[in-house]
Coordinates of C-alpha atoms (C1' of nucleotides) in Angstrom, one line a residue:
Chain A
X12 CA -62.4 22.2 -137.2
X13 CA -63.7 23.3 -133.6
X14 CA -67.1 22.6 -134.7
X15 CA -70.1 23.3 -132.5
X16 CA -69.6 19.5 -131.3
X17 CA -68.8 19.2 -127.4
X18 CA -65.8 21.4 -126.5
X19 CA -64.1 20.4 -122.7
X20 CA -65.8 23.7 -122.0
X21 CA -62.6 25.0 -119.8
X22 CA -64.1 27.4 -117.0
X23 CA -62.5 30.5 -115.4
X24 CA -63.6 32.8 -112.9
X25 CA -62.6 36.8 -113.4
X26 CA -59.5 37.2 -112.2
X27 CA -57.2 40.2 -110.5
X28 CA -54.0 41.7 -111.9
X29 CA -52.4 43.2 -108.9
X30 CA -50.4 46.3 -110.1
X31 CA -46.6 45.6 -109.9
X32 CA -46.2 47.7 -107.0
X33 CA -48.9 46.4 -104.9
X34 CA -46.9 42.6 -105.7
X35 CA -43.7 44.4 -104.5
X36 CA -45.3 45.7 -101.3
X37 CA -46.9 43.0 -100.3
X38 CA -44.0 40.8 -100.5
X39 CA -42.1 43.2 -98.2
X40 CA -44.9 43.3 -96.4
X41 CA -45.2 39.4 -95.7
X42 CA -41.4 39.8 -95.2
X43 CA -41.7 42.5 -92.6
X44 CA -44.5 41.2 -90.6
X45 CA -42.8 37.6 -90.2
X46 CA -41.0 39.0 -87.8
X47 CA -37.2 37.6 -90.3
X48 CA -36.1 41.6 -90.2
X49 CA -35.4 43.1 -86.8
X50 CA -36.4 46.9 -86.0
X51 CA -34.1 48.8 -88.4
X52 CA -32.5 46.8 -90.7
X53 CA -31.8 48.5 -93.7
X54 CA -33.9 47.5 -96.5
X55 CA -31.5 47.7 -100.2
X56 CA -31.3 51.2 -101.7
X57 CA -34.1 52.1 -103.8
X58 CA -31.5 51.0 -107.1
X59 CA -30.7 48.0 -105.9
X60 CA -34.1 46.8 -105.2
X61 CA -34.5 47.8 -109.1
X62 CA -31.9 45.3 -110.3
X63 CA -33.2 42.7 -108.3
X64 CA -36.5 43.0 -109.5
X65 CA -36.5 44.2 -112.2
X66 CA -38.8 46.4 -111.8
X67 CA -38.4 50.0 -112.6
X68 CA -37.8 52.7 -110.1
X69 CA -40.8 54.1 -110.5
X70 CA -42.2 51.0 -108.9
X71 CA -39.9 50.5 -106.2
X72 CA -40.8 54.1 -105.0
X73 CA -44.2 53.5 -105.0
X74 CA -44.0 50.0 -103.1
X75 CA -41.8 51.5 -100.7
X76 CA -44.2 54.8 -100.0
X77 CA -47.1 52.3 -99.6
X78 CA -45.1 50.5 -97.0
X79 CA -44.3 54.2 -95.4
X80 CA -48.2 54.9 -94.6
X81 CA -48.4 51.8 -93.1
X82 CA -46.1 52.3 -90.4
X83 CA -43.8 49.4 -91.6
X84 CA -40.3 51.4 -93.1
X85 CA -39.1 54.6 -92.4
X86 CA -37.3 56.5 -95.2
X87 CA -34.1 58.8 -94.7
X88 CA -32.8 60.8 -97.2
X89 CA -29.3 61.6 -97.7
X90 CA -25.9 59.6 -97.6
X91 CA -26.5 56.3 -95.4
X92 CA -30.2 56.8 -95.4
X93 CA -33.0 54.3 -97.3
X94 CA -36.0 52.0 -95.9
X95 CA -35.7 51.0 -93.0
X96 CA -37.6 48.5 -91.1
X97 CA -40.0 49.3 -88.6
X98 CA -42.5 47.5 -86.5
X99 CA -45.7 48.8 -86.4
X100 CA -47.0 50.9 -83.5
X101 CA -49.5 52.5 -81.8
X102 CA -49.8 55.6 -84.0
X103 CA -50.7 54.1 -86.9
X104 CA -54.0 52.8 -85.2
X105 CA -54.4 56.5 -83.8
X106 CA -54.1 57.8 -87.3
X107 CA -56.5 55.6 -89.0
X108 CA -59.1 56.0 -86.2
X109 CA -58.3 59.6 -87.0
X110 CA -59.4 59.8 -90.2
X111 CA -62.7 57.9 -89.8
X112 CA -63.4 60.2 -86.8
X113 CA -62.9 63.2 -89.0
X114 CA -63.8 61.9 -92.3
X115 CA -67.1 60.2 -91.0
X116 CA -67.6 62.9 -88.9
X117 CA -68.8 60.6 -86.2
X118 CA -71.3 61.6 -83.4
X119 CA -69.4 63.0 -80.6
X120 CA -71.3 60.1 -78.9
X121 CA -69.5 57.5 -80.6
X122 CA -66.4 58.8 -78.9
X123 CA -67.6 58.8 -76.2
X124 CA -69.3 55.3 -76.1
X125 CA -66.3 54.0 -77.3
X126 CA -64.2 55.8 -74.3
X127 CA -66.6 54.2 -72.0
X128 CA -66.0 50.6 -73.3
X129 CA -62.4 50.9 -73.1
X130 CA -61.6 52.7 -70.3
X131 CA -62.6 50.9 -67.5
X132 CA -60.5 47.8 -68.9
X133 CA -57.9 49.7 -69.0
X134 CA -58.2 50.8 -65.3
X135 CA -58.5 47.3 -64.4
X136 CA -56.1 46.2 -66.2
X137 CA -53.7 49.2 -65.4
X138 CA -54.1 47.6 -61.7
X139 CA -53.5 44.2 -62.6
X140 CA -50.1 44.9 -64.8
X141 CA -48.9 48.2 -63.4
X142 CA -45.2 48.9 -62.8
X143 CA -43.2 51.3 -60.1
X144 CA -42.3 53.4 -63.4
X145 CA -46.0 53.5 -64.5
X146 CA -47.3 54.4 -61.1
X147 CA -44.8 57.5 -61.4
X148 CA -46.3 58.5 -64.7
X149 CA -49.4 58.9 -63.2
X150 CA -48.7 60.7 -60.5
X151 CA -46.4 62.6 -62.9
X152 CA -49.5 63.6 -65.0
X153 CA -51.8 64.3 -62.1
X154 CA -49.4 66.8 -60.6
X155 CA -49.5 68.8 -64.3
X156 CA -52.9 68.9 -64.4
X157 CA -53.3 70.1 -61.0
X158 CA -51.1 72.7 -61.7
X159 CA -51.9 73.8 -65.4
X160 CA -52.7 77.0 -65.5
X161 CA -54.2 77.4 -69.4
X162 CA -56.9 75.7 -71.0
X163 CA -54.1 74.3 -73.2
X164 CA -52.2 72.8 -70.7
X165 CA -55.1 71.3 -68.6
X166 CA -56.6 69.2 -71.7
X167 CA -52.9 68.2 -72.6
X168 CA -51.9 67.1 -69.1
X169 CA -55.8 65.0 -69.0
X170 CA -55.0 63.0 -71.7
X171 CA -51.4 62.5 -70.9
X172 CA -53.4 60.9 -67.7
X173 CA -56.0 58.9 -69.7
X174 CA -53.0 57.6 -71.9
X175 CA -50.9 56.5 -68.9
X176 CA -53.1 54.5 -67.5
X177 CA -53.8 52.7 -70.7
X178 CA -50.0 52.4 -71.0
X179 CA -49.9 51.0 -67.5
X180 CA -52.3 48.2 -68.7
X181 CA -49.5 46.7 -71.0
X182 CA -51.8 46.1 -73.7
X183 CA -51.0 47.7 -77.0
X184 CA -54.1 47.2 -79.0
X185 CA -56.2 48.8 -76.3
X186 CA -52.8 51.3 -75.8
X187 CA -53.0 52.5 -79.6
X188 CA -57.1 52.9 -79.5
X189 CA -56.7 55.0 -76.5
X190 CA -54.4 57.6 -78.2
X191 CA -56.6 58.2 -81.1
X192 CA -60.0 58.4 -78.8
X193 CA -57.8 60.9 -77.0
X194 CA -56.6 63.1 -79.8
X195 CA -59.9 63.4 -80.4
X196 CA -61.7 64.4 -77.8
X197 CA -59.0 67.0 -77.4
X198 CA -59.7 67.6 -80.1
X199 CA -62.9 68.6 -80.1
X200 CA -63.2 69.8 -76.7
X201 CA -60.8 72.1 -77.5
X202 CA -63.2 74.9 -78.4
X203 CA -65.8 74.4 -76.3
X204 CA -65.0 76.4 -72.7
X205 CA -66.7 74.1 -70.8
X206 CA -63.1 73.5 -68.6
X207 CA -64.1 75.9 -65.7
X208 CA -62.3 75.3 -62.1
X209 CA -64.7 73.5 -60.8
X210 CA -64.5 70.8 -63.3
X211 CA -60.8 70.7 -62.8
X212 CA -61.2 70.4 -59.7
X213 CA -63.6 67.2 -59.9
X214 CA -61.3 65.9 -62.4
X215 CA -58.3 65.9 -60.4
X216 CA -60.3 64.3 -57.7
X217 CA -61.6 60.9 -59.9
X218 CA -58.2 60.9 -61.6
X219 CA -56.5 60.4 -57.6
X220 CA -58.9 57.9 -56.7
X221 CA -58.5 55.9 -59.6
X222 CA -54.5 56.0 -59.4
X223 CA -55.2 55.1 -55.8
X224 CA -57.0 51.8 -56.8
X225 CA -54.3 51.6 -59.7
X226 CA -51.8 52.3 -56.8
X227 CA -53.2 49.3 -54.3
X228 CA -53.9 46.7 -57.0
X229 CA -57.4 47.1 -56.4
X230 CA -59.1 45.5 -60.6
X231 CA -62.4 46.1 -59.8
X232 CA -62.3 49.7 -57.9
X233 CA -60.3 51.0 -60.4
X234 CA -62.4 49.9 -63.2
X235 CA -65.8 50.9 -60.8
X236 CA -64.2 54.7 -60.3
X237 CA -62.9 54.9 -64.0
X238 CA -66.2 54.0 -65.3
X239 CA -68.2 56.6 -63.5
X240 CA -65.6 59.0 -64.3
X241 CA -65.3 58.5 -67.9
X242 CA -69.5 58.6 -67.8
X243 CA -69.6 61.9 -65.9
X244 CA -67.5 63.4 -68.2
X245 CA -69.1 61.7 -71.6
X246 CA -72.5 63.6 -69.8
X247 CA -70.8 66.9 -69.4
X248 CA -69.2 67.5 -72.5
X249 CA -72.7 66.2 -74.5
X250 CA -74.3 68.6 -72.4
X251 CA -72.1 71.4 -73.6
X252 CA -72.1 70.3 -77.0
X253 CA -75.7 70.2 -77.4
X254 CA -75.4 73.7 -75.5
X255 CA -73.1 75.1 -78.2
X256 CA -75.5 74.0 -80.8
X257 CA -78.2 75.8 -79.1
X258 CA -76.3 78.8 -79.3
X259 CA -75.1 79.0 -82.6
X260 CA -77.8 77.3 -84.4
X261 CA -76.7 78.4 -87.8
X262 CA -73.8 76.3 -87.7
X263 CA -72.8 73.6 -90.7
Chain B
X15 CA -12.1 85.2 -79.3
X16 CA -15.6 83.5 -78.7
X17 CA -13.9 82.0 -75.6
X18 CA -15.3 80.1 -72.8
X19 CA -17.6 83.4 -72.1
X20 CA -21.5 82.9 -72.2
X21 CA -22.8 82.6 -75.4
X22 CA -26.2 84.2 -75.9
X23 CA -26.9 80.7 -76.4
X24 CA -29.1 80.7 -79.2
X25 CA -31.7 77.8 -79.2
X26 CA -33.8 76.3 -82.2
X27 CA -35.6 72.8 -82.5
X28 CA -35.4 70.8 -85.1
X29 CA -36.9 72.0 -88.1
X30 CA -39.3 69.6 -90.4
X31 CA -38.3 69.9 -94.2
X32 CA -41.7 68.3 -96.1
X33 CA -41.6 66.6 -99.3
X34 CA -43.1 67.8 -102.2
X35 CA -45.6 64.8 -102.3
X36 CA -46.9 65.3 -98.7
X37 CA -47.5 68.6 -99.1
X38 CA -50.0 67.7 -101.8
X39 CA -51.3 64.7 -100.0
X40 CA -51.6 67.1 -96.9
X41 CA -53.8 69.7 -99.2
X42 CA -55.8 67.2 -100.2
X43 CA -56.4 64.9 -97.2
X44 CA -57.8 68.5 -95.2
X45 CA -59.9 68.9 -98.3
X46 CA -61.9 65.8 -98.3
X47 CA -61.6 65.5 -94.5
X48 CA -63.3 69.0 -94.2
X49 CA -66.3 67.0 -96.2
X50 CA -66.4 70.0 -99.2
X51 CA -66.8 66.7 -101.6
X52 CA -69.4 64.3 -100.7
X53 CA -68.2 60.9 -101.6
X54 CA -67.2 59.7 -104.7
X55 CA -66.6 63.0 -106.4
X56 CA -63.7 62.7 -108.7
X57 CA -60.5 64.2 -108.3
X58 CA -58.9 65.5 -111.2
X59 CA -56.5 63.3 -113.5
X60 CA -53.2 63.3 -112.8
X61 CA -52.5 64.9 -115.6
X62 CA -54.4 68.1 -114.8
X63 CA -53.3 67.9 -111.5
X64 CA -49.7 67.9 -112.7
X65 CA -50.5 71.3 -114.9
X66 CA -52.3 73.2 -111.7
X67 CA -49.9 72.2 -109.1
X68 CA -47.2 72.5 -111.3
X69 CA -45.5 69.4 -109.6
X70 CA -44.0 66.3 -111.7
X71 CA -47.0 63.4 -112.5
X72 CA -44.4 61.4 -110.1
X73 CA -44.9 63.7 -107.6
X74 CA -48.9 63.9 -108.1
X75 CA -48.6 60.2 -108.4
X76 CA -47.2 59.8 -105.0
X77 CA -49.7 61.9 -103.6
X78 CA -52.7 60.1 -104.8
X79 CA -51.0 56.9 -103.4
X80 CA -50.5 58.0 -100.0
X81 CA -54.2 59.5 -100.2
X82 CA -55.3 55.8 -101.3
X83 CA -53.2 53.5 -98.9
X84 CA -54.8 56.0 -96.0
X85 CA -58.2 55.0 -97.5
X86 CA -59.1 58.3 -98.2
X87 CA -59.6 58.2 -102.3
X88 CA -60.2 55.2 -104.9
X89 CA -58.3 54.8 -108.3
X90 CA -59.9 52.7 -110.8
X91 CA -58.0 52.7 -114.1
X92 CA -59.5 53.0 -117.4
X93 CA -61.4 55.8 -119.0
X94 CA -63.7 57.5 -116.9
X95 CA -60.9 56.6 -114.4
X96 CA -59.8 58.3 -111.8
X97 CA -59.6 59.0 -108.1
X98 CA -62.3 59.4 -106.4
X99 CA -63.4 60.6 -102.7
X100 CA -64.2 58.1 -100.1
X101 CA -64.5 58.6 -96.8
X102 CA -62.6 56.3 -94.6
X103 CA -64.3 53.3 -93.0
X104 CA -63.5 50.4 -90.8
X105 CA -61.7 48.4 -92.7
X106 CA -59.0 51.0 -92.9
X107 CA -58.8 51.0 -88.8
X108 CA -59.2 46.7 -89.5
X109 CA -56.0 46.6 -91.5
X110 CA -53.8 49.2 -89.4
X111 CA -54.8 47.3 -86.2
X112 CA -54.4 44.5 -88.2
X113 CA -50.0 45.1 -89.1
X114 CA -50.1 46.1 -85.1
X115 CA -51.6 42.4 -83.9
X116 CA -49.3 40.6 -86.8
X117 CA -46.0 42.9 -86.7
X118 CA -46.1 43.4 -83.5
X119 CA -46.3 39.4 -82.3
X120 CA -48.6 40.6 -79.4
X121 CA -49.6 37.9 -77.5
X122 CA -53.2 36.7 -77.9
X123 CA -53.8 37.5 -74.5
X124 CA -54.0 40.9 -75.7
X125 CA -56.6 40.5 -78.4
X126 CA -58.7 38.8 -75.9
X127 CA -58.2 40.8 -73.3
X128 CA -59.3 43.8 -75.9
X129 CA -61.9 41.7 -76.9
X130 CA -63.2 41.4 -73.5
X131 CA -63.2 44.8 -73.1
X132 CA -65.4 46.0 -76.3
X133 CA -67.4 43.2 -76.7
X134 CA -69.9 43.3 -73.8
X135 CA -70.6 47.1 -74.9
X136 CA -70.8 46.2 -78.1
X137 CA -73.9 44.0 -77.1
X138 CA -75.4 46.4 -74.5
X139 CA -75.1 49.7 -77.6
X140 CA -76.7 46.6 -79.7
X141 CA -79.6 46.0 -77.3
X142 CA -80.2 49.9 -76.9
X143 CA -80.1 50.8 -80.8
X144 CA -80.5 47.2 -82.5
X145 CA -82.9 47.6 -85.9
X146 CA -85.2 44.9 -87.5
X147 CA -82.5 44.6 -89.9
X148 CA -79.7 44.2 -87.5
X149 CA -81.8 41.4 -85.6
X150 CA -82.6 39.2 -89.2
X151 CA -78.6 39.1 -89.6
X152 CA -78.0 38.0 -86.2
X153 CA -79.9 35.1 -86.0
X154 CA -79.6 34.4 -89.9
X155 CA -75.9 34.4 -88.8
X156 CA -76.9 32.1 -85.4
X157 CA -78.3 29.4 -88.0
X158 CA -75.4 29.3 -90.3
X159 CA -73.1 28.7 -87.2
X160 CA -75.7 25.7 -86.4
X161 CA -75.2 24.5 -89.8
X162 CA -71.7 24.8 -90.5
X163 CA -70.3 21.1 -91.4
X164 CA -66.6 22.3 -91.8
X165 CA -64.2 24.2 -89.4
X166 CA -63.9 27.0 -92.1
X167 CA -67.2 27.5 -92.3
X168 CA -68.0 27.4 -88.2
X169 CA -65.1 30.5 -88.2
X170 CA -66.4 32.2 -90.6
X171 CA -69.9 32.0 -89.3
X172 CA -69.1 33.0 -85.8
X173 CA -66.9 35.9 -86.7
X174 CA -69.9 37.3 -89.1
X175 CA -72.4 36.8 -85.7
X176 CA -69.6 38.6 -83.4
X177 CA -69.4 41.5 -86.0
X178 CA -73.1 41.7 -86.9
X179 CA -73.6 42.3 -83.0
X180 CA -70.9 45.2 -83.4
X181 CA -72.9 46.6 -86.4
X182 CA -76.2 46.7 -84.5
X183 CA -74.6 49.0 -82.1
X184 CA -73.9 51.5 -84.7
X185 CA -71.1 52.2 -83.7
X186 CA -68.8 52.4 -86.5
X187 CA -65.5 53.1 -83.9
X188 CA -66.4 50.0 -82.3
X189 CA -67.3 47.8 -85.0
X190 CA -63.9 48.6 -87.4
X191 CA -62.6 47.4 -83.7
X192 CA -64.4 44.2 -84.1
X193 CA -63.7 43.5 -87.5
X194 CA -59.9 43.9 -86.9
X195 CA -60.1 41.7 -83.8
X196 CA -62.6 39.3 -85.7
X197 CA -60.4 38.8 -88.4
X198 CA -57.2 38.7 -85.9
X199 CA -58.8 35.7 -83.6
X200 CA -60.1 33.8 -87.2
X201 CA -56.5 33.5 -88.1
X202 CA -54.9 32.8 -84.5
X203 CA -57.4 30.4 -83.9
X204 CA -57.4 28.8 -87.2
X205 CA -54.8 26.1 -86.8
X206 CA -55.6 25.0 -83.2
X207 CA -57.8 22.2 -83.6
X208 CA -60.1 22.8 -80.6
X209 CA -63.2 22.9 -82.1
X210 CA -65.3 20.6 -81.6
X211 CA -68.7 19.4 -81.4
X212 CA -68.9 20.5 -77.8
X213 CA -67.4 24.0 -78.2
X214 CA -69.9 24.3 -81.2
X215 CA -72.8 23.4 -79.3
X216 CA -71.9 25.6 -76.6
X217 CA -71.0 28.7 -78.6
X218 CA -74.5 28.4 -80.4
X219 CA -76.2 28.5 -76.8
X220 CA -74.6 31.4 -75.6
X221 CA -75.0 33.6 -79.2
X222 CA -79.0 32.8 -78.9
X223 CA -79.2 33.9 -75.3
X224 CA -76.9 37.0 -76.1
X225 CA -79.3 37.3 -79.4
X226 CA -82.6 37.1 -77.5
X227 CA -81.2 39.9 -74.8
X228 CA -80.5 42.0 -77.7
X229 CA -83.8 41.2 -79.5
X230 CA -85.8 42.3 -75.8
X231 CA -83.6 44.9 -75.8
X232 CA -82.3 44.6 -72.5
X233 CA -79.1 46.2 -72.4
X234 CA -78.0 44.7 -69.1
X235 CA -78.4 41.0 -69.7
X236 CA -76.7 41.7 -73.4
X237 CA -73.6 42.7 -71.9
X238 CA -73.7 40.1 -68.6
X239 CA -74.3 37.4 -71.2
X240 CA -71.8 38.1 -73.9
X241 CA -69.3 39.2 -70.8
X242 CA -69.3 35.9 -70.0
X243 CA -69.6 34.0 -73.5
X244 CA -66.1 35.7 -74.2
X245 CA -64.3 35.3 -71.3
X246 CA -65.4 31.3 -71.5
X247 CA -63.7 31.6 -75.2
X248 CA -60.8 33.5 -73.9
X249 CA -60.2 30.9 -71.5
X250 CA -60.6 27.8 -73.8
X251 CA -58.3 29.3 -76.3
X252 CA -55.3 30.4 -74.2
X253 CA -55.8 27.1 -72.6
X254 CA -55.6 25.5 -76.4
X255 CA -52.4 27.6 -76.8
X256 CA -50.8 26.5 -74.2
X257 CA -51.2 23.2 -75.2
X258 CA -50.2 24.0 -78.4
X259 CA -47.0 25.3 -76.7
X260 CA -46.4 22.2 -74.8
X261 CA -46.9 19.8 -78.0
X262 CA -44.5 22.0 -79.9
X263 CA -41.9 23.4 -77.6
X264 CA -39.3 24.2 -79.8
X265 CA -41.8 26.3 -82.4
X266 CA -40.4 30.2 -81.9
Chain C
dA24 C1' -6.7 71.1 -80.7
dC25 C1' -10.8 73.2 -82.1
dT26 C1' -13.2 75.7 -85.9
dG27 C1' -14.8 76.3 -90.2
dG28 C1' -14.5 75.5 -95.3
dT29 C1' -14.5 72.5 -99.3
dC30 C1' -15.3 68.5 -101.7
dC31 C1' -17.0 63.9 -102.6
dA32 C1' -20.1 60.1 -102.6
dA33 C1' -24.4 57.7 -101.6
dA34 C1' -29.0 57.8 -101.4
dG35 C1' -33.5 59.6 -101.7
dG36 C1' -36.5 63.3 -104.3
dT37 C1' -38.1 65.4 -108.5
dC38 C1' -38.7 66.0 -113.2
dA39 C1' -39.9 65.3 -118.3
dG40 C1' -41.4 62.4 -121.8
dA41 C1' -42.6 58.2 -123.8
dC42 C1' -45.1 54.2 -124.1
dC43 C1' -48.4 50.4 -122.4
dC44 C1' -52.8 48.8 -120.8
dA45 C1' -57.9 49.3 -119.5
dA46 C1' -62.4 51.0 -119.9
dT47 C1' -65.7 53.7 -122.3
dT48 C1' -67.7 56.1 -126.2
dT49 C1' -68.6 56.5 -130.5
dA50 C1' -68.6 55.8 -135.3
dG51 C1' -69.3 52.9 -138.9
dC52 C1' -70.8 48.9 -141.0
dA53 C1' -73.8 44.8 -141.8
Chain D
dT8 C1' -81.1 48.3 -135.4
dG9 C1' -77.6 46.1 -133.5
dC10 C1' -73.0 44.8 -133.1
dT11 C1' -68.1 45.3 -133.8
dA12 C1' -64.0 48.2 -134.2
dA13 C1' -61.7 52.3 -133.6
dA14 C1' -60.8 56.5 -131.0
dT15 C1' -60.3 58.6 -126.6
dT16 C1' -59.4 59.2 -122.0
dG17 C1' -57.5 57.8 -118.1
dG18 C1' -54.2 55.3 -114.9
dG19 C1' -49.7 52.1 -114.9
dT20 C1' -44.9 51.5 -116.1
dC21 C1' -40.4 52.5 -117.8
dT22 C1' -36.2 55.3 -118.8
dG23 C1' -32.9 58.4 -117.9
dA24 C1' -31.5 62.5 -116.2
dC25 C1' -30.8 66.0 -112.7
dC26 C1' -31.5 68.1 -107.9
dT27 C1' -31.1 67.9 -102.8
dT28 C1' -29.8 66.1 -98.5
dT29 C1' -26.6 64.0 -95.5
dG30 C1' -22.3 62.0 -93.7
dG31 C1' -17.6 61.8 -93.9
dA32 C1' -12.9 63.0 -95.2
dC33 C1' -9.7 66.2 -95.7
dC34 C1' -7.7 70.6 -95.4
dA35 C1' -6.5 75.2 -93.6
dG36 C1' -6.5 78.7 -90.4
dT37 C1' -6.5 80.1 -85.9

DNA sequence: ACTGGTCCAAAGGTCAGACCCAATTTAGCA
DNA sequence: TGCTAAATTGGGTCTGACCTTTGGACCAGT
């Protein structure tokens, strides 16, 4: 009889029952990121994966499609397609800052601020790392937006700019940041016709000089130019923004 | 004949084909982006979802999965279950920066050099906005680094200062940054037995002085101060790995 | 030798339906 | 009244079938 008398008293703490597709994915996961699967390698067709397991397809599917939004398989369909391995890249970080952009729907400022942290490094370290091929792409870029002739063009050919010269840094992290800030702020200065000729025309001029310090290997003038740049143009479009909100007070 | 004669030379791009389940995760994801449900409004079950979209619960399924690995909605099972709005936070950016660091085998040059880069603005946004709040978990944070006895513990406790100086900039770009980064060095610099009671002493020094700029608010100091704390850390950890490297030459 | 047509096979995509497990409500009983 | 047990509602998993897409092979006509 377990009477009231001294039982061992066994204590547990609450525990977690992972769903069976989380298990899956995060086994591929580990497998993935350990670096024992080179870019591509095919992963076993979704039925195989089922016999092996022994889990149903159902669960397979779902383990693979969580893997998918992470950036780490690509799926094909059709005869010779399936899961294929992928290394993470930049985009994934661009998406995600994405969504808490939107979804937060951060103060323009915090772009911005953000932009101004980054930026500069870059610039510096754009003149540190660069290459003959990167120096091109910046030239490349600030030819096209010298030359753009819509609104379109001119805020796709700045960003291509602001992108290259994180590229030239060689620093992915700071690389994949960069895209996202960049999607935004096209984003949302998209609308706002604050891109007249004269700010092209000032643009063009702190995008040479900074390729110019990128060009001679110059850290610290490149990161001195970028930085006022980058300001400048964090003052101009908060300017118009709080303009725009002036004028249409009704909004949201 | 359709001979060697100019063919009006008909030209199309590749056309996108989406799935069924994107289609519904794309519906969706604009819907909660737009912010038209405040957060934690419940989407309806599966089941109903099934009926209106007059999709396969598989499909729907796969849907709410993507929606939940993007960090966009929350399933909790059980009755009164369900998936629920949330709008996306840090940790979401954490864990995508997170697969880049790990599956990408960047060298840690690039976290530091990253870190580098956002930290000192990170302090200076701290100084400018810091609350009461913010400062009590800095220096509550400060003592716990004093007091760690074990190497977990002095990690953990320095990565909760480095982050709580990122949350008093509130900026929440920067600080799902920070966390990534945060929890990126913890792990790098886990094994590497290089702290020790010197490092310890001197990493509590430069917190406090970074921790009283940002208590006088005194933006300029903040950055100069944690500017240099980092690139010290920088320094002594690459220097670490390269020891590391020597002792174990023949690790991958 | 090119072009187009037909068919096959492999693999992912979708579907319908059943059943299992978890959390909450609620009803019933002490 | 208060507690336990059942009913209910919801996600999680499984099965098995069928659809669609893609690549390749083969064939027939020019």
């Amino acid at each position: 009889m377990t009477s009231s008398e001294a039982r061992p008293s066994i204590r547990l703490s609450p525990m977690e029952v992972p769903k069976a597709s989380d298990v899956l994915a995060n086994e591929l996961r580990e497998r993935i990121l350990s670096g024992e699967y080179p870019e591509g390698t095919p992963l076993p067709p979704e039925r195989e994966l089922v016999v092996q397991t022994r889990m149903s397809r159902t669960t397979v599917r779902e383990a693979l499609r969580i893997l998918e939004v992470q950036g780490l398989i690509r799926i094909k369909a059709g005869r010779a397609g399936g899961a294929f391995v992928q290394h993470p890249g930049e985009e994934s970080v661009a998406d995600s800052l994405e969504l808490l952009i939107r979804g937060r729907r951060l103060r323009l400022a915090s772009v911005h601020e953000t932009r101004e942290a980054i930026e500069p490094s870059c610039a510096r370290l754009a003149a540190q790392h660069r290459t003959a091929d990167d120096l091109r792409a910046l030239t490349a870029a600030n030819e096209t937006i010298a030359a753009s002739a819509s609104l379109e063009e001119f805020l796709q050919a700045n960003v291509d700019w602001h992108v290259a010269v994180a590229t030239a840094g060689h620093n992915e992290i700071l690389t994949g940041i960069m895209m996202a800030l960049s999607r935004a702020i096209y984003t949302t200065t998209h609308n706002e016709g604050f891109v007249d000729e004269d700010v092209r025309l000032i643009t063009v001029r702190a995008h040479r000089s900074v390729t110019r310090a990128i060009r001679d290997k110059d850290p610290d003038a490149a990161a001195r130019r970028m930085t006022r740049h980058v300001h400048a143009y964090a003052e101009a479009a908060l300017a118009v923004d709080d303009r725009t909100a002036i004028t249409l007070p009704d909004g949201e």
